[in-house]
Amino acid sequence: MDKRKTGIALFITLMVIASIMSIIAVSFSYLEKARTDASAVSGLIQANILYGNTSDVLKRFFPKGSKDSKKLNLLYTLPLTLAEEESGFMLNMQCKALITAVPINWLDEEKFSSVPDKSSLAKDILLYVVDFYNIEDPNGLEEMLLEAITGKTLENRDYEPRLDKQRGIVSKNQFMSIITNYSLQYNDKKALNIPWEKYFTFIEVSQKTLIDGGYPSAEFISAAFDIPLELIKDNWVNDIKSGEVTTLSSFLKDNDYISPLNKKIYSTKAVNAMHCKQIFIYNENQYGFQFNYIEGRSSNFEFNGQE
């Protein structure tokens, strides 16, 4: 009887110990998660501080209305790296031209009725892309894009949304979400593999927005001016040391393109519109964030988290 009681007591003791160990294990997992979350929050705070400081610096070096192609070319070509040995802090920033292709929001004919050439170009590029990449349902894709761009519900829908939709596509993530929905709805996986950013730009636009004449993408030039892609890549020069830099105007002139560049669509020089990515090391962790800078205004801040 005593042995049986001893065995039961031992079993209960083991169960209690096991329960305590499981509680401790769960507690440790929560502590680890808390540390991770705290680290992520610290990284986000630091990213916001760097974002603000970087925006201020860009405003000083590239103020609204200025057009300094040499400075822009230097920034786009050479990444900036800062390091502080004592604290272990390190920062790397890379920027590239932002409006390198036609803004997708130019498809809004109503908004750009005063400059119909912009909407015509956007339509032409979309037609080129859906044909070149053999999109299954071009009309279905165009309808989905126009609904997002104009904020208007399609006429054939059986319901009306209760809230007004945001007008315009203002980021690549938003655009790719539309492409993903199209791909699922029309069973067209090809749409997911198209380098859309080579043909379109996903930003907020105004009547004054122009395509960067200093840094257009080769794919966009090929589509817009019917020039072989290989010819563009072989003849486009961007040499900081020699100072020889090709612009859209000079390239078309050198290749006997007769029609003058439409100044309502293209800037003859580089414009202050860039997309920047920063990677920094903070508390022995590496984080990243990105944002747009257009004519004295920073926007579309996106924290990438720990990398």
Short mmCIF file of C-alpha atoms in Angstrom, two decimals:
data_model
loop_
_atom_site.label_atom_id
_atom_site.label_comp_id
_atom_site.label_asym_id
_atom_site.label_seq_id
_atom_site.Cartn_x
_atom_site.Cartn_y
_atom_site.Cartn_z
CA MET A 1 0.00 0.00 0.00
CA ASP A 2 2.84 2.35 0.91
CA LYS A 3 4.60 1.50 -2.35
CA ARG A 4 1.42 2.26 -4.27
CA LYS A 5 1.07 5.62 -2.49
CA THR A 6 4.73 6.37 -3.10
CA GLY A 7 4.30 5.56 -6.81
CA ILE A 8 1.24 7.81 -7.07
CA ALA A 9 3.05 10.62 -5.25
CA LEU A 10 6.06 10.24 -7.56
CA PHE A 11 3.78 10.29 -10.60
CA ILE A 12 2.07 13.45 -9.36
CA THR A 13 5.44 15.04 -8.64
CA LEU A 14 6.66 14.23 -12.15
CA MET A 15 3.47 15.68 -13.63
CA VAL A 16 3.93 18.88 -11.63
CA ILE A 17 7.56 19.15 -12.71
CA ALA A 18 6.56 18.56 -16.34
CA SER A 19 3.87 21.23 -16.08
CA ILE A 20 6.34 23.69 -14.55
CA MET A 21 8.89 22.94 -17.29
CA SER A 22 6.26 23.47 -19.99
CA ILE A 23 5.26 26.80 -18.41
CA ILE A 24 8.92 27.85 -18.26
CA ALA A 25 9.41 26.83 -21.90
CA VAL A 26 6.36 28.85 -22.97
CA SER A 27 7.57 31.79 -20.90
CA PHE A 28 10.97 31.68 -22.60
CA SER A 29 9.31 31.58 -26.02
CA TYR A 30 7.25 34.66 -25.09
CA LEU A 31 10.37 36.42 -23.83
CA GLU A 32 12.18 35.63 -27.07
CA LYS A 33 9.23 36.92 -29.08
CA ALA A 34 9.16 40.04 -26.92
CA ARG A 35 12.86 40.60 -27.58
CA THR A 36 12.31 40.12 -31.32
CA ASP A 37 9.31 42.47 -31.32
CA ALA A 38 11.23 45.06 -29.29
CA SER A 39 14.13 44.82 -31.72
CA ALA A 40 11.78 45.27 -34.69
CA VAL A 41 10.14 48.31 -33.04
CA SER A 42 13.58 49.81 -32.33
CA GLY A 43 14.54 49.21 -35.96
CA LEU A 44 11.35 50.91 -37.17
CA ILE A 45 11.95 53.92 -34.92
CA GLN A 46 15.51 54.22 -36.19
CA ALA A 47 14.30 53.86 -39.80
CA ASN A 48 11.81 56.69 -39.30
CA ILE A 49 14.56 58.93 -37.90
CA LEU A 50 16.86 58.13 -40.83
CA TYR A 51 13.99 58.65 -43.29
CA GLY A 52 13.36 62.13 -41.90
CA ASN A 53 17.05 63.07 -41.87
CA THR A 54 17.62 61.73 -45.38
CA SER A 55 14.59 63.62 -46.69
CA ASP A 56 15.97 66.87 -45.24
CA VAL A 57 19.36 66.26 -46.88
CA LEU A 58 17.78 65.53 -50.26
CA LYS A 59 15.75 68.74 -50.02
CA ARG A 60 18.96 70.71 -49.53
CA PHE A 61 20.88 69.01 -52.35
CA PHE A 62 17.95 68.64 -54.76
CA PRO A 63 15.47 71.44 -53.97
CA LYS A 64 12.19 71.74 -55.82
CA GLY A 65 12.65 73.14 -59.31
CA SER A 66 16.41 72.51 -59.57
CA LYS A 67 17.82 70.34 -62.35
CA ASP A 68 21.40 69.28 -61.60
CA SER A 69 22.06 66.30 -63.87
CA LYS A 70 25.65 65.86 -62.66
CA LYS A 71 24.65 65.52 -59.02
CA LEU A 72 21.80 63.17 -59.87
CA ASN A 73 24.04 61.01 -62.04
CA LEU A 74 26.59 60.77 -59.25
CA LEU A 75 23.91 59.78 -56.72
CA TYR A 76 22.41 57.16 -59.04
CA THR A 77 25.77 55.64 -59.95
CA LEU A 78 27.65 55.55 -56.64
CA PRO A 79 25.98 54.13 -53.50
CA LEU A 80 26.56 56.15 -50.33
CA THR A 81 28.03 54.34 -47.33
CA LEU A 82 28.51 55.73 -43.81
CA ALA A 83 30.07 53.81 -40.93
CA GLU A 84 30.75 54.63 -37.26
CA GLU A 85 33.25 52.22 -35.69
CA GLU A 86 32.61 52.98 -32.02
CA SER A 87 28.87 52.27 -32.08
CA GLY A 88 28.97 49.78 -34.93
CA PHE A 89 26.39 51.79 -36.86
CA MET A 90 26.48 51.41 -40.66
CA LEU A 91 24.31 52.90 -43.39
CA ASN A 92 24.17 52.21 -47.12
CA MET A 93 21.90 54.16 -49.48
CA GLN A 94 21.21 53.60 -53.16
CA CYS A 95 18.94 55.76 -55.29
CA LYS A 96 17.70 55.47 -58.85
CA ALA A 97 15.57 57.57 -61.16
CA LEU A 98 11.85 57.10 -60.46
CA ILE A 99 9.88 58.26 -63.51
CA THR A 100 11.71 56.08 -66.02
CA ALA A 101 8.58 55.02 -67.91
CA VAL A 102 5.02 56.16 -68.50
CA PRO A 103 3.00 56.76 -65.29
CA ILE A 104 0.24 54.15 -65.15
CA ASN A 105 -2.21 56.81 -63.91
CA TRP A 106 -2.01 58.58 -67.27
CA LEU A 107 -4.57 56.00 -68.40
CA ASP A 108 -7.14 58.25 -66.70
CA GLU A 109 -8.41 60.14 -69.78
CA GLU A 110 -10.79 62.30 -67.75
CA LYS A 111 -8.07 63.59 -65.44
CA PHE A 112 -5.65 64.30 -68.28
CA SER A 113 -8.17 65.56 -70.83
CA SER A 114 -6.15 68.78 -71.15
CA VAL A 115 -3.09 66.75 -72.22
CA PRO A 116 -4.54 63.87 -74.26
CA ASP A 117 -1.08 62.88 -75.52
CA LYS A 118 -0.29 61.52 -72.05
CA SER A 119 -3.27 59.16 -72.03
CA SER A 120 -2.59 58.15 -75.64
CA LEU A 121 0.98 57.18 -74.77
CA ALA A 122 -0.12 55.18 -71.71
CA LYS A 123 -2.67 53.30 -73.83
CA ASP A 124 -0.11 52.61 -76.57
CA ILE A 125 2.37 51.18 -74.06
CA LEU A 126 -0.31 48.99 -72.45
CA LEU A 127 -1.32 47.67 -75.89
CA TYR A 128 2.33 46.97 -76.67
CA VAL A 129 2.87 45.05 -73.42
CA VAL A 130 -0.26 42.89 -73.63
CA ASP A 131 0.60 42.01 -77.24
CA PHE A 132 4.34 41.45 -76.71
CA TYR A 133 3.81 39.22 -73.67
CA ASN A 134 0.68 37.53 -75.08
CA ILE A 135 -1.74 38.46 -72.28
CA GLU A 136 -4.79 36.16 -72.28
CA ASP A 137 -7.49 38.80 -71.72
CA PRO A 138 -6.27 42.36 -72.51
CA ASN A 139 -9.74 43.85 -72.05
CA GLY A 140 -10.17 42.24 -68.64
CA LEU A 141 -6.78 43.55 -67.51
CA GLU A 142 -7.49 47.06 -68.79
CA GLU A 143 -10.85 47.14 -67.01
CA MET A 144 -9.28 46.15 -63.70
CA LEU A 145 -6.56 48.78 -64.07
CA LEU A 146 -9.01 51.53 -65.03
CA GLU A 147 -11.23 50.72 -62.07
CA ALA A 148 -8.29 51.21 -59.72
CA ILE A 149 -7.01 54.31 -61.53
CA THR A 150 -10.31 56.16 -61.91
CA GLY A 151 -11.94 54.87 -58.72
CA LYS A 152 -15.09 54.10 -60.67
CA THR A 153 -16.86 50.75 -60.42
CA LEU A 154 -17.38 48.93 -63.71
CA GLU A 155 -20.86 49.18 -65.21
CA ASN A 156 -21.35 45.41 -65.34
CA ARG A 157 -20.91 44.97 -61.59
CA ASP A 158 -23.98 43.83 -59.64
CA TYR A 159 -23.23 46.06 -56.66
CA GLU A 160 -21.93 49.49 -55.78
CA PRO A 161 -19.27 49.91 -53.07
CA ARG A 162 -20.45 51.75 -49.95
CA LEU A 163 -17.23 53.73 -49.66
CA ASP A 164 -15.52 55.78 -52.34
CA LYS A 165 -12.46 54.05 -53.69
CA GLN A 166 -9.01 55.57 -53.68
CA ARG A 167 -8.29 57.05 -57.08
CA GLY A 168 -5.01 56.03 -58.67
CA ILE A 169 -2.27 53.43 -58.40
CA VAL A 170 0.46 54.88 -56.21
CA SER A 171 2.86 51.98 -55.60
CA LYS A 172 4.19 48.88 -57.30
CA ASN A 173 2.77 46.71 -54.51
CA GLN A 174 -0.70 48.06 -55.20
CA PHE A 175 -0.22 47.47 -58.93
CA MET A 176 1.02 43.91 -58.44
CA SER A 177 -1.97 43.17 -56.24
CA ILE A 178 -4.18 44.04 -59.22
CA ILE A 179 -2.04 41.89 -61.52
CA THR A 180 -2.31 38.98 -59.08
CA ASN A 181 -6.11 39.32 -58.99
CA TYR A 182 -6.18 39.41 -62.79
CA SER A 183 -3.93 36.35 -62.99
CA LEU A 184 -6.24 34.36 -60.71
CA GLN A 185 -9.46 35.53 -62.32
CA TYR A 186 -8.33 34.87 -65.90
CA ASN A 187 -5.88 32.03 -65.20
CA ASP A 188 -3.02 33.96 -66.77
CA LYS A 189 0.25 33.38 -64.91
CA LYS A 190 2.25 35.12 -67.63
CA ALA A 191 1.12 38.49 -66.29
CA LEU A 192 3.04 37.87 -63.06
CA ASN A 193 6.36 37.49 -64.90
CA ILE A 194 6.26 40.71 -66.93
CA PRO A 195 8.81 43.38 -65.89
CA TRP A 196 6.05 45.97 -65.52
CA GLU A 197 8.37 48.53 -63.90
CA LYS A 198 10.29 48.75 -67.19
CA TYR A 199 7.18 50.07 -68.95
CA PHE A 200 5.20 51.88 -66.24
CA THR A 201 5.78 54.05 -63.18
CA PHE A 202 3.52 53.72 -60.14
CA ILE A 203 3.32 57.12 -58.48
CA GLU A 204 0.92 59.95 -57.73
CA VAL A 205 0.87 62.34 -60.69
CA SER A 206 -0.17 65.90 -61.44
CA GLN A 207 -0.69 67.77 -64.69
CA LYS A 208 2.99 68.82 -64.52
CA THR A 209 4.44 65.31 -64.15
CA LEU A 210 6.90 64.44 -66.94
CA ILE A 211 8.83 61.30 -67.84
CA ASP A 212 12.51 61.64 -66.89
CA GLY A 213 14.34 62.43 -70.13
CA GLY A 214 17.67 61.60 -68.52
CA TYR A 215 16.95 58.06 -67.33
CA PRO A 216 14.16 56.37 -69.31
CA SER A 217 14.27 52.57 -69.32
CA ALA A 218 15.48 50.87 -72.49
CA GLU A 219 12.32 48.75 -72.65
CA PHE A 220 10.11 51.83 -72.50
CA ILE A 221 12.08 53.61 -75.24
CA SER A 222 11.84 50.53 -77.41
CA ALA A 223 8.07 50.35 -76.97
CA ALA A 224 7.40 54.09 -77.29
CA PHE A 225 9.64 54.83 -80.28
CA ASP A 226 9.73 51.43 -82.01
CA ILE A 227 13.50 51.08 -81.69
CA PRO A 228 15.22 47.67 -81.28
CA LEU A 229 16.07 47.03 -77.63
CA GLU A 230 19.61 45.84 -78.48
CA LEU A 231 20.36 49.12 -80.28
CA ILE A 232 19.36 51.12 -77.22
CA LYS A 233 21.42 49.04 -74.79
CA ASP A 234 24.48 49.12 -77.06
CA ASN A 235 24.44 52.89 -77.57
CA TRP A 236 23.30 54.29 -74.23
CA VAL A 237 26.30 55.80 -72.41
CA ASN A 238 26.55 56.74 -68.75
CA ASP A 239 30.19 57.47 -67.93
CA ILE A 240 30.82 59.69 -64.91
CA LYS A 241 34.58 60.00 -65.44
CA SER A 242 34.35 61.25 -69.00
CA GLY A 243 31.18 63.19 -68.34
CA GLU A 244 29.52 61.53 -71.32
CA VAL A 245 25.91 60.85 -70.46
CA THR A 246 23.15 59.94 -72.91
CA THR A 247 19.73 61.55 -72.63
CA LEU A 248 16.58 60.64 -74.50
CA SER A 249 16.92 63.76 -76.67
CA SER A 250 20.54 63.06 -77.60
CA PHE A 251 19.87 59.38 -78.24
CA LEU A 252 16.99 60.06 -80.62
CA LYS A 253 19.00 62.74 -82.41
CA ASP A 254 22.02 60.43 -82.82
CA ASN A 255 19.76 57.73 -84.25
CA ASP A 256 18.11 60.02 -86.82
CA TYR A 257 14.74 60.22 -85.09
CA ILE A 258 13.17 63.17 -86.92
CA SER A 259 10.12 64.10 -84.79
CA PRO A 260 10.89 66.52 -81.92
CA LEU A 261 10.49 65.27 -78.36
CA ASN A 262 7.05 66.08 -76.94
CA LYS A 263 7.80 68.46 -74.07
CA LYS A 264 4.32 67.92 -72.63
CA ILE A 265 5.33 64.32 -71.93
CA TYR A 266 9.12 64.26 -71.54
CA SER A 267 11.58 66.35 -69.60
CA THR A 268 14.60 67.31 -71.68
CA LYS A 269 16.80 66.97 -68.59
CA ALA A 270 16.92 64.75 -65.53
CA VAL A 271 14.25 65.55 -62.93
CA ASN A 272 14.31 65.44 -59.14
CA ALA A 273 12.33 62.24 -58.85
CA MET A 274 14.04 59.23 -57.32
CA HIS A 275 13.44 55.99 -55.45
CA CYS A 276 15.88 55.35 -52.61
CA LYS A 277 16.66 52.26 -50.55
CA GLN A 278 18.59 52.29 -47.31
CA ILE A 279 20.11 49.41 -45.39
CA PHE A 280 21.45 50.06 -41.90
CA ILE A 281 22.90 48.07 -39.01
CA TYR A 282 21.48 48.90 -35.59
CA ASN A 283 22.06 46.91 -32.38
CA GLU A 284 23.87 44.25 -34.44
CA ASN A 285 20.77 43.75 -36.64
CA GLN A 286 20.37 44.76 -40.27
CA TYR A 287 17.24 46.62 -41.36
CA GLY A 288 16.03 48.23 -44.56
CA PHE A 289 13.52 50.78 -45.80
CA GLN A 290 12.65 52.56 -49.03
CA PHE A 291 10.87 55.71 -50.17
CA ASN A 292 10.29 58.09 -53.07
CA TYR A 293 11.57 61.65 -53.34
CA ILE A 294 9.90 63.93 -55.89
CA GLU A 295 10.60 67.66 -56.17
CA GLY A 296 11.17 68.40 -52.49
CA ARG A 297 8.62 65.90 -51.17
CA SER A 298 9.27 62.45 -49.72
CA SER A 299 6.55 59.79 -49.78
CA ASN A 300 5.75 56.07 -49.93
CA PHE A 301 7.92 55.19 -46.93
CA GLU A 302 8.09 51.42 -46.58
CA PHE A 303 9.90 49.62 -43.75
CA ASN A 304 11.31 46.31 -44.97
CA GLY A 305 12.06 45.02 -41.48
CA GLN A 306 15.06 42.92 -40.56
CA GLU A 307 17.00 41.68 -43.56
#
